[in-house]
Amino acid sequence: MMKQYGNGISPRSRIIQKTARSFLVILAVFFMLISSGCSSLPSAALNSQQEAGQQEAGQQEAGPVPAVDYSQESSWLVLPEDKSDHAVDVFYAYPTVYQGEGVQDISDPAQRDAAMVPLRTQASVFSDSANIYAPLYRQVGKSGFSDAETLDANLQIGEEDLKQALLYYLEHYNNGRPFFIAGHSQGSSTLVSLLRKIWGSTGAEDRMLAAYLLGFSITRDDIEANPAIRMSTGPEDTGCFIAYNSIRDGVQDQSIQILPGAVVTNPLSWVSSSFNGAYVNASENLGAVFFTEDGFEPRIYEQFTSAQVKDRGLACEISDVSVLSSYPIEGIYHPDDFSLFYENIRQNIKDRIARFQSLQQSPLPAAPDYSQDYYWLSKPDQPEKAVDVFYVHPTVYTRPTPANLDLADQELRSYALGLLVAQAGVYTDSANLFAPSYRQQSAAVQDDFTARGGADMFIDPTFQVSAGDVENAFSYYLAKLNQGRPFILAGHSQGTMTLINLMRNRFGDIDLQNQLVAAYLIGYSVTDKDLATYPWMKLAEGASDTGVIITYNTEGPGSVGSPVYIEGAVAVNPLNWRTDGEPAGKDSHLGAVFFNDAEGQKIECIDNFCGAHVDTDKGVLVVTDMEEPESPEIDLVNLGRYPAGVYHRYDYAFWFNNLKENAAARVTAYLDQ
């Protein structure tokens, strides 16, 4: 039986409920243009680049149409003649081409001809890299979108067709090959609705390279309803989803494809966001490609447009609007969602294939045996303190293969040992330090970047290796090492992610809740959804409460693009231990302590280093009035793979002495209970 997520309410049903008036207005424009003799037809209901000009094709009256049998080749718009051409497939759903009422009669040759146009203008972007499988499906006709009484039922017909086509493809045609999913407009909206319900239960998820569902919205609601829907975080991650609607900035509210809570992928950077993202210059645009009306004679325009995720849309600055396809609302570039970024998409397809293949060739390193001392970076033989700290270090591994750290790597083991001083040193005056080594996900392939847009990266298989090791280490620690002592959980970055995973999965146990002094989940986002979903995950409300979470991501004022930030994040200010935005001045700062992390060597201490407040709108810790370090080894400008002002690497250093004092205070408060 197929697993179904969420309440089954499709995004398209929400369009019916919330934007029916918009459909009618656009359809009115459609008929006005026809009656005035205008040759450019509007895309009233989710059309693509070449839907305009297709009104002659298959003007089918509403009525019953034959069922679809996908074992018949005639039920497919295209099947590859030679399935050995490529080692990868694409399953493609075309946009609206049927102009009439009701649903499309796919036995009509004119309908097949009409659907071939977007196959040439859109699916052709895959032709260099993948075998194309494109089913015919009974889509809603353009005129059918004005009939609110039958629209939802008719949309379900098309969705059931694509479901049966996808399952038939996976069972009979795919033969274990990696594959893409792609669509546009009505093709995308149907796939979003379908995959929201079944993705995660097909058995093929580990082979899906990416789903390019353009010309429609994937929303935070979709992601929350089905956590297997994970948005793209960069140009090479796999198993992810990509969605955007191309517009001129300022017309977002006029687009019926842009839904509330949309999470948008920028096709010039392949980073997804549900808030305003980084502006990417047109110099990164490898080429827009436009075709003739029948889908032939491609014309390439290099550096044609910039792109920025903005207010739920993909804001574009077009260099020549005269070559764009027509659309009834000026500034909505819906018909050209593929064309505007055609060459970037084509290159990205190749990049994701290469990454997938490299990961497949990478064997998983041997699992740790936590009964062996080697797999512990710190494990005191005779604990002397009344409290423990279970600490998980951040990412130190950056090579692309294997995807997870080989724990035999002595150089990186040494780096992790340095962090026992540079970070875990906050806790060691107050607690016995237990720190497992684990097969962490490489920075080259990790999904830290999924923080943007609320995408849930915790289901990624390579991260689950990391999280599984930490959970196994924690189980061994409880069974063999803890001896009933209270404990602190502490981590940073990927280490914090594994502890968030651990708290979600294990801390429903009241005994563990009672043993927890505090959880310092620093350098990744704990969200308000976590607090609502897992009632044992409670945010600190002061400097000495226990059984609580201390969490934050350190940023400068106005910083954007943090790969560890998730919308809905919460934060605690380590200068005043408040969450309400009340600022703390430099006089409350007990001292920043900077280290060479890899060696654990102290570089510089700075008293009264800065002030800070929690940005309650965003849920991050904002640094104010910061002192300048004297040592040239401390670079607060060039932050590696982190954007300007995202002080992720200094999440411990900036607040070292305040954290150290607070850990001691919470231990005392716990023991005094």
XYZ file of C-alpha atoms in Angstrom:
673
model
C 0.000 0.000 0.000
C 1.277 3.470 -0.848
C 2.023 5.619 2.161
C 0.138 8.919 2.152
C 1.375 12.044 3.900
C -0.551 14.988 5.262
C -4.214 15.619 4.846
C -4.277 14.978 1.107
C -5.392 18.525 0.309
C -3.604 19.431 -2.889
C -2.003 22.799 -3.560
C -4.253 22.984 -6.602
C -7.315 22.698 -4.377
C -6.010 25.699 -2.497
C -5.850 27.574 -5.782
C -9.513 26.752 -6.349
C -10.377 28.032 -2.887
C -8.178 31.120 -2.825
C -7.666 32.255 -6.423
C -10.800 31.290 -8.337
C -11.434 34.948 -8.992
C -7.978 35.273 -10.565
C -8.764 32.402 -12.940
C -11.920 34.098 -14.104
C -10.209 37.455 -14.603
C -7.413 35.942 -16.667
C -9.843 33.841 -18.660
C -11.812 36.991 -19.394
C -8.636 38.511 -20.822
C -8.132 35.313 -22.823
C -11.501 35.576 -24.545
C -11.097 39.323 -25.063
C -7.857 38.715 -26.901
C -9.484 36.056 -29.065
C -12.414 38.267 -29.899
C -10.106 41.162 -30.753
C -8.137 39.008 -33.167
C -4.967 39.082 -31.096
C -2.625 36.289 -32.159
C -0.970 35.952 -28.726
C -3.053 33.787 -26.428
C -2.910 34.209 -22.636
C -1.945 31.405 -20.297
C -4.950 31.542 -18.004
C -4.400 28.296 -16.253
C -0.848 27.111 -15.883
C 0.534 27.032 -19.431
C 4.108 26.917 -20.722
C 6.211 28.690 -23.343
C 4.529 27.250 -26.415
C 0.976 26.934 -25.116
C 0.302 30.229 -26.846
C -0.673 29.550 -30.423
C -2.016 26.064 -29.654
C -5.737 26.866 -29.552
C -6.357 25.157 -32.880
C -5.113 21.828 -31.486
C -7.756 19.463 -30.148
C -10.585 21.800 -29.214
C -12.340 19.012 -27.392
C -15.809 19.388 -25.918
C -16.276 18.392 -22.282
C -17.317 14.799 -21.863
C -16.049 11.316 -21.023
C -12.649 10.286 -22.338
C -11.081 6.832 -22.491
C -9.127 5.443 -19.534
C -5.355 5.301 -19.838
C -3.463 2.012 -20.065
C 0.239 2.782 -19.679
C 1.247 -0.701 -20.768
C 0.346 0.537 -24.262
C 3.001 2.573 -26.033
C 0.230 4.715 -27.509
C -0.410 6.093 -24.002
C 3.023 7.700 -23.995
C 3.876 10.910 -25.758
C 7.431 9.692 -26.136
C 9.449 6.638 -25.139
C 13.169 6.257 -25.877
C 13.898 4.193 -28.959
C 17.166 2.933 -27.464
C 17.096 2.782 -23.665
C 20.864 2.273 -23.598
C 21.523 5.786 -24.941
C 21.893 7.142 -21.421
C 22.397 5.702 -17.959
C 19.798 8.142 -16.606
C 16.080 8.779 -17.333
C 13.690 11.678 -16.998
C 9.960 11.341 -16.336
C 8.384 14.492 -17.807
C 4.855 15.919 -17.499
C 3.989 18.539 -20.110
C 2.078 21.764 -19.340
C -1.406 22.781 -20.468
C -1.858 22.308 -24.196
C -5.566 21.405 -24.335
C -7.714 24.459 -24.916
C -11.233 23.084 -24.424
C -13.508 22.224 -21.521
C -13.355 19.178 -19.256
C -10.300 16.967 -19.645
C -8.117 16.162 -22.594
C -8.883 13.316 -24.986
C -5.404 11.881 -25.384
C -6.508 9.667 -28.278
C -6.847 12.812 -30.406
C -3.789 13.075 -32.714
C -4.018 16.850 -32.536
C -3.506 16.669 -28.766
C -0.363 14.587 -29.222
C 0.948 17.132 -31.723
C 0.217 19.972 -29.325
C 2.031 18.211 -26.467
C 5.092 17.650 -28.646
C 5.805 21.395 -28.684
C 6.754 21.713 -24.973
C 8.552 18.381 -25.288
C 10.829 20.125 -27.797
C 11.117 23.415 -25.898
C 11.356 22.097 -22.345
C 12.137 18.373 -22.063
C 14.818 18.784 -24.728
C 17.033 20.261 -22.008
C 17.467 16.676 -20.763
C 18.104 15.098 -24.159
C 21.914 15.254 -23.910
C 21.889 13.381 -20.611
C 18.747 11.307 -20.103
C 16.256 8.967 -21.777
C 12.945 10.842 -21.947
C 9.720 9.185 -20.762
C 6.692 11.430 -21.209
C 3.202 10.032 -20.581
C 0.042 11.425 -22.037
C -2.387 12.364 -19.279
C -5.899 13.730 -19.111
C -5.117 17.296 -18.159
C -7.734 19.962 -17.570
C -8.438 22.100 -20.614
C -7.752 25.799 -20.493
C -11.461 26.583 -20.625
C -12.103 24.011 -17.903
C -10.390 26.115 -15.257
C -13.389 28.467 -15.181
C -15.708 25.684 -13.977
C -15.145 25.637 -10.226
C -17.737 22.876 -9.711
C -15.872 20.273 -11.780
C -12.318 21.576 -11.609
C -11.070 19.655 -8.586
C -12.535 16.343 -9.807
C -11.004 16.882 -13.238
C -7.635 17.716 -11.737
C -7.782 14.438 -9.823
C -8.239 12.565 -13.107
C -4.953 13.965 -14.385
C -3.231 13.280 -11.084
C -4.355 9.640 -11.087
C -3.100 9.304 -14.666
C 0.357 10.610 -13.745
C 0.431 8.409 -10.661
C -0.265 5.302 -12.724
C 2.218 6.412 -15.381
C 4.973 7.047 -12.822
C 4.413 3.722 -11.063
C 4.298 1.868 -14.380
C 7.518 3.591 -15.458
C 9.274 2.650 -12.208
C 8.149 -0.971 -12.371
C 8.515 -1.720 -16.082
C 10.800 0.835 -17.731
C 13.265 2.194 -15.181
C 15.259 -0.989 -14.468
C 17.080 0.555 -11.525
C 18.494 3.570 -13.356
C 18.777 6.937 -11.594
C 16.160 9.370 -12.874
C 14.887 12.921 -12.879
C 11.296 14.072 -12.588
C 10.323 17.201 -14.493
C 7.287 19.221 -15.381
C 5.935 22.650 -16.029
C 2.789 24.499 -15.067
C -0.134 22.039 -14.945
C 2.365 19.203 -15.314
C 4.235 20.516 -12.263
C 1.124 21.275 -10.213
C -0.131 17.743 -10.806
C 3.223 16.234 -9.848
C 3.511 18.382 -6.709
C 0.068 17.264 -5.583
C 0.899 13.626 -6.354
C 4.379 13.556 -4.823
C 3.168 15.278 -1.687
C 1.076 12.141 -1.125
C 3.334 9.302 -2.270
C 6.956 10.469 -2.230
C 8.903 8.545 0.363
C 7.012 5.314 -0.275
C 7.767 4.386 -3.894
C 11.018 2.555 -3.141
C 12.794 4.619 -5.795
C 13.623 7.716 -3.754
C 17.309 6.818 -3.471
C 17.615 6.885 -7.284
C 15.908 10.232 -7.870
C 18.499 12.797 -8.905
C 16.259 15.874 -8.763
C 12.711 16.978 -9.541
C 12.511 20.132 -11.686
C 8.901 21.210 -11.084
C 8.892 24.627 -12.706
C 6.051 27.060 -13.177
C 4.306 26.165 -9.934
C 4.967 26.423 -6.192
C 6.247 23.958 -3.648
C 5.289 25.398 -0.274
C 6.345 25.059 3.325
C 3.027 23.254 3.879
C 4.021 20.660 1.262
C 7.391 20.140 2.933
C 5.863 19.884 6.395
C 3.188 17.463 5.141
C 5.836 15.226 3.573
C 9.402 15.591 4.890
C 10.694 13.486 1.989
C 10.224 16.596 -0.148
C 13.595 18.291 0.259
C 14.458 21.436 -1.676
C 17.697 21.999 -3.575
C 20.477 23.538 -1.523
C 23.145 23.766 -4.187
C 24.103 22.709 -7.709
C 25.197 19.168 -6.868
C 22.889 17.805 -4.193
C 20.650 14.945 -5.262
C 17.248 13.654 -4.251
C 16.028 17.236 -4.080
C 13.200 19.329 -5.521
C 13.470 22.528 -7.580
C 10.651 25.013 -8.134
C 10.358 28.629 -9.232
C 8.074 31.071 -11.025
C 9.852 33.675 -13.160
C 8.519 37.208 -12.805
C 9.464 40.860 -12.823
C 9.743 42.051 -9.252
C 6.509 43.632 -8.070
C 3.983 41.349 -9.789
C 4.244 38.409 -7.386
C 0.709 38.869 -6.081
C -0.695 38.775 -9.615
C 0.647 35.318 -10.387
C -1.751 32.453 -9.693
C 1.173 30.041 -9.727
C 2.885 31.728 -6.741
C 1.311 30.345 -3.570
C 1.636 31.505 0.041
C 4.675 29.968 1.691
C 6.369 29.146 -1.612
C 9.942 27.861 -1.326
C 11.820 29.059 -4.392
C 14.985 27.761 -6.070
C 17.292 30.210 -7.827
C 18.458 28.478 -11.054
C 21.625 30.573 -11.162
C 22.798 29.293 -7.766
C 20.453 26.319 -7.136
C 19.884 27.511 -3.566
C 16.286 27.450 -2.319
C 14.687 29.952 0.018
C 11.314 30.976 1.356
C 12.584 34.462 2.111
C 14.543 36.964 0.047
C 17.685 35.283 -1.273
C 20.957 36.483 -2.707
C 20.948 38.436 -5.963
C 22.784 36.556 -8.732
C 24.066 38.648 -11.619
C 23.201 37.907 -15.251
C 26.872 37.077 -15.820
C 26.053 33.685 -14.242
C 23.342 33.016 -16.825
C 24.859 30.545 -19.302
C 22.182 31.259 -21.854
C 18.468 31.651 -22.374
C 17.123 29.590 -25.284
C 14.003 30.544 -27.231
C 12.307 28.512 -29.935
C 9.943 29.131 -32.806
C 6.233 28.670 -32.134
C 6.333 25.007 -33.166
C 9.342 24.298 -30.956
C 12.146 24.370 -33.493
C 15.109 26.636 -34.357
C 16.548 27.383 -30.901
C 18.159 30.805 -30.427
C 20.620 31.319 -27.548
C 20.991 34.585 -25.622
C 23.896 34.558 -23.178
C 23.744 36.456 -19.871
C 20.090 37.137 -20.579
C 18.780 37.675 -17.047
C 19.756 37.926 -13.422
C 17.767 36.105 -10.739
C 16.844 36.649 -7.101
C 14.387 34.828 -4.863
C 12.106 37.610 -3.696
C 8.675 37.592 -2.057
C 7.912 33.993 -3.121
C 8.843 34.614 -6.775
C 11.987 34.471 -8.897
C 12.623 38.116 -9.746
C 14.361 38.516 -13.110
C 15.924 41.521 -14.809
C 15.479 40.686 -18.492
C 17.908 42.173 -20.996
C 15.482 42.057 -23.972
C 11.773 41.616 -23.266
C 10.943 41.658 -26.972
C 11.952 38.004 -27.375
C 9.744 36.746 -24.532
C 6.585 34.720 -25.069
C 3.287 36.541 -24.676
C 1.312 36.461 -21.437
C -1.767 38.466 -20.442
C -0.126 39.995 -17.357
C 2.985 42.018 -18.109
C 5.955 40.974 -16.007
C 4.902 37.358 -15.477
C 7.351 35.207 -17.431
C 5.538 31.929 -16.828
C 5.722 30.663 -20.431
C 9.514 31.039 -20.370
C 10.388 29.389 -17.046
C 12.556 26.815 -18.826
C 13.791 29.092 -21.612
C 15.192 31.859 -19.401
C 17.635 29.470 -17.715
C 17.834 26.717 -20.329
C 21.626 26.398 -20.474
C 21.982 26.572 -16.679
C 19.432 23.791 -16.320
C 21.195 21.693 -18.950
C 24.550 22.074 -17.176
C 22.972 21.453 -13.792
C 21.523 18.163 -15.015
C 25.040 17.045 -15.898
C 26.424 18.258 -12.563
C 23.850 16.354 -10.529
C 24.431 13.190 -12.542
C 28.194 13.447 -11.971
C 27.722 13.953 -8.229
C 25.297 11.029 -7.966
C 27.649 8.738 -9.839
C 30.613 9.747 -7.686
C 28.611 9.049 -4.529
C 27.479 5.678 -5.845
C 31.087 4.710 -6.438
C 32.015 5.711 -2.908
C 31.837 2.815 -0.413
C 30.557 3.503 3.082
C 33.412 3.455 5.626
C 33.391 0.855 8.392
C 30.979 1.508 11.251
C 32.385 2.436 14.658
C 32.326 -0.021 17.549
C 31.753 2.112 20.620
C 32.915 -0.634 22.935
C 36.394 0.200 21.584
C 38.160 3.232 23.082
C 39.429 4.323 19.659
C 35.959 5.461 18.625
C 35.788 7.920 21.494
C 37.639 11.226 21.235
C 37.159 11.577 24.987
C 36.034 8.906 27.468
C 37.296 9.342 31.024
C 38.191 6.080 32.705
C 37.261 7.363 36.150
C 34.764 10.236 35.918
C 35.305 12.628 38.824
C 32.464 15.070 38.397
C 28.809 14.609 39.281
C 27.650 15.537 35.759
C 28.670 14.441 32.235
C 28.631 16.249 28.933
C 27.935 14.276 25.757
C 29.545 16.455 23.054
C 29.380 16.006 19.250
C 31.863 18.010 17.188
C 31.036 19.909 13.978
C 32.043 19.092 10.408
C 35.774 18.638 9.890
C 35.586 16.443 6.778
C 35.446 18.184 3.399
C 36.489 15.707 0.711
C 33.805 14.671 -1.797
C 34.393 10.920 -1.529
C 33.561 8.902 0.371
C 30.420 10.760 1.355
C 31.031 10.013 5.034
C 34.206 10.284 7.075
C 36.450 7.253 7.350
C 37.260 7.133 11.056
C 40.708 5.739 10.300
C 41.710 9.229 9.058
C 44.252 10.340 11.680
C 44.602 13.918 10.426
C 40.900 14.634 10.853
C 40.826 12.791 14.159
C 43.492 15.238 15.343
C 41.369 18.165 14.121
C 38.374 16.863 16.057
C 40.549 16.526 19.179
C 41.420 20.228 18.878
C 37.726 21.063 19.060
C 37.505 19.331 22.432
C 39.390 22.375 23.717
C 38.082 25.097 21.372
C 34.424 24.213 21.917
C 33.915 21.486 24.511
C 36.285 23.393 26.802
C 33.219 25.426 27.712
C 31.893 22.416 29.638
C 34.925 20.558 30.979
C 35.285 22.554 34.207
C 31.770 21.402 35.124
C 31.333 17.981 33.550
C 33.053 14.760 32.488
C 33.579 14.903 28.729
C 32.295 12.040 26.555
C 32.799 12.725 22.851
C 32.223 10.068 20.193
C 33.891 9.945 16.823
C 31.329 9.453 14.071
C 31.099 8.981 10.301
C 30.033 12.519 9.668
C 28.709 13.703 6.343
C 31.297 15.468 4.193
C 30.974 19.221 3.789
C 31.231 18.598 0.045
C 27.992 16.648 -0.024
C 26.220 17.559 3.191
C 22.849 19.202 3.287
C 23.717 21.940 5.771
C 22.495 24.267 3.065
C 18.941 22.896 3.324
C 18.397 25.241 6.233
C 17.064 27.817 3.781
C 13.372 27.492 2.999
C 12.485 25.162 5.829
C 13.646 22.113 3.820
C 14.165 19.111 6.107
C 17.606 17.650 5.441
C 17.396 15.094 8.220
C 16.133 12.385 5.854
C 19.248 12.558 3.659
C 20.856 9.071 3.645
C 24.410 10.342 4.142
C 23.343 12.459 7.106
C 21.432 9.525 8.552
C 24.744 7.630 8.696
C 26.084 10.445 10.896
C 22.958 10.594 13.026
C 22.837 6.810 13.371
C 26.398 6.680 14.674
C 25.703 9.383 17.264
C 22.541 7.644 18.406
C 24.451 4.362 18.747
C 27.183 6.126 20.694
C 24.607 7.690 23.005
C 22.988 4.296 23.581
C 26.362 2.798 24.510
C 27.124 5.772 26.745
C 23.845 5.338 28.634
C 24.225 1.583 28.980
C 27.918 1.336 29.860
C 29.395 4.702 30.786
C 26.848 7.054 32.324
C 26.054 5.156 35.546
C 22.967 7.293 36.172
C 24.682 10.693 36.269
C 22.855 13.770 34.935
C 24.248 14.996 31.640
C 24.547 17.937 29.269
C 24.075 17.501 25.524
C 26.306 19.814 23.486
C 27.294 20.188 19.875
C 27.896 22.526 16.995
C 26.761 22.608 13.378
C 26.462 19.023 12.072
C 27.077 17.817 15.611
C 24.063 19.828 16.748
C 22.012 18.389 13.912
C 22.712 14.866 15.149
C 21.638 15.920 18.646
C 18.426 17.509 17.357
C 17.760 14.190 15.641
C 18.570 12.379 18.901
C 16.257 14.563 20.975
C 13.420 14.142 18.503
C 13.782 10.357 18.508
C 14.755 9.492 22.082
C 13.821 12.189 24.546
C 10.160 11.331 24.753
C 11.534 9.041 27.490
C 10.763 10.743 30.814
C 13.879 9.240 32.426
C 16.123 10.952 29.869
C 14.234 14.208 30.337
C 14.863 14.001 34.063
C 18.602 13.359 33.571
C 19.077 16.289 31.169
C 20.768 19.320 32.700
C 20.584 21.296 29.446
C 21.122 20.866 25.717
C 23.435 23.395 24.058
C 22.282 22.960 20.440
C 24.467 25.650 18.904
C 25.138 26.462 15.259
C 22.045 24.924 13.693
C 18.372 25.853 13.819
C 15.989 24.557 16.413
C 12.606 25.756 15.179
C 9.266 26.655 16.654
C 7.971 23.572 14.848
C 10.402 21.424 16.867
C 9.121 22.974 20.089
C 5.505 22.394 19.079
C 6.027 18.856 17.771
C 8.298 17.569 20.538
C 7.040 18.959 23.870
C 10.138 17.719 25.693
C 12.199 20.168 23.585
C 11.829 23.296 25.732
C 13.620 26.585 25.120
C 15.574 28.143 27.990
C 13.821 31.061 29.683
C 16.639 32.212 31.946
C 20.215 31.689 33.042
C 19.705 28.703 35.333
C 16.637 26.711 34.311
C 17.332 23.047 33.571
C 16.112 20.408 31.138
C 16.078 23.143 28.487
C 17.633 23.983 25.119
C 20.100 26.789 24.457
C 20.348 27.463 20.735
C 21.412 30.266 18.404
C 23.097 31.087 15.095
C 25.452 34.088 15.262
C 25.099 36.748 12.561
C 25.933 40.368 11.906
C 23.168 42.908 11.292
C 21.404 42.356 7.966
C 23.238 39.142 7.096
C 21.501 36.761 4.683
C 22.147 33.341 3.217
C 23.210 31.350 6.254
C 23.243 27.652 5.342
C 22.398 26.679 8.930
C 19.358 28.922 9.266
C 15.862 27.487 8.916
C 12.821 29.706 8.829
C 11.029 29.508 12.153
C 14.292 29.291 14.088
C 14.403 30.292 17.750
C 17.358 31.722 19.634
C 18.644 32.390 23.157
C 20.965 35.344 23.808
C 24.085 34.037 25.651
C 24.706 37.470 27.227
C 21.382 37.805 29.041
C 19.779 34.362 28.406
C 16.647 35.987 26.990
C 14.653 35.122 23.872
C 12.573 38.293 23.585
C 14.922 40.600 21.718
C 16.019 42.600 24.767
C 19.550 43.814 23.883
C 22.563 43.049 26.049
C 25.485 45.454 26.114
C 29.191 44.793 26.035
C 29.389 45.170 29.799
C 27.644 41.793 30.146
C 30.198 40.084 27.887
C 32.651 38.019 29.971
C 35.091 37.412 27.141
C 35.503 35.954 23.679
C 38.188 33.273 23.373
C 39.600 32.487 19.943
C 41.439 29.246 19.145
C 43.193 27.507 16.337
C 40.418 24.928 16.215
C 42.456 22.212 14.533
C 45.128 22.332 17.239
C 43.146 23.517 20.245
C 45.657 26.333 20.767
C 44.399 29.621 22.237
C 45.054 32.677 20.036
C 43.459 35.658 21.773
C 41.001 36.603 24.535
C 38.920 39.777 24.267
C 36.880 41.002 27.227
C 33.665 42.924 26.570
C 33.906 41.780 22.968
C 30.431 42.788 21.768
C 26.781 43.258 22.571
C 23.964 41.149 21.168
C 20.229 40.811 20.756
C 17.872 38.183 19.371
C 16.201 39.148 16.096
C 12.792 37.787 17.032
C 11.438 38.108 13.490
C 14.143 35.894 12.039
C 15.233 33.890 15.086
C 18.990 34.564 15.002
C 21.518 36.063 17.403
C 22.710 39.451 16.109
C 26.137 40.791 17.126
C 26.449 44.521 17.842
C 29.323 46.908 18.629
C 31.995 44.279 18.004
C 35.660 44.810 18.942
C 38.395 44.190 16.379
C 40.751 41.294 17.227
C 44.449 42.102 17.247
C 45.656 38.757 15.911
C 45.868 38.433 12.102
C 44.903 34.778 12.562
C 41.341 35.851 13.406
C 39.586 36.831 10.189
C 36.047 38.098 10.708
C 35.669 39.179 7.077
C 36.587 36.157 4.992
C 34.419 33.440 6.470
C 35.098 30.580 4.078
C 31.955 29.013 2.641
C 29.740 31.202 4.808
C 28.323 34.527 3.566
C 29.500 37.855 4.911
C 28.382 38.415 8.469
C 27.460 34.781 9.104
C 29.753 34.018 12.049
C 28.965 30.310 12.189
C 32.557 29.258 12.768
C 32.733 31.550 15.828
C 29.489 30.413 17.514
C 31.518 29.195 20.498
C 34.478 31.593 20.385
C 32.401 34.811 20.522
C 30.602 33.730 23.700
C 33.111 31.320 25.232
C 33.313 32.668 28.783
C 29.583 33.384 29.032
C 28.848 29.825 27.932
C 31.402 28.485 30.400
C 29.866 30.387 33.327
C 26.350 29.384 32.253
C 27.169 25.678 32.023
C 28.443 25.838 35.586
C 25.324 27.713 36.734
C 22.948 25.190 35.210
C 24.891 22.272 36.689
C 24.692 23.905 40.118
C 20.986 24.583 39.707
C 20.345 20.983 38.675
C 22.329 19.499 41.563
C 20.631 21.844 44.043
C 17.150 20.663 43.041
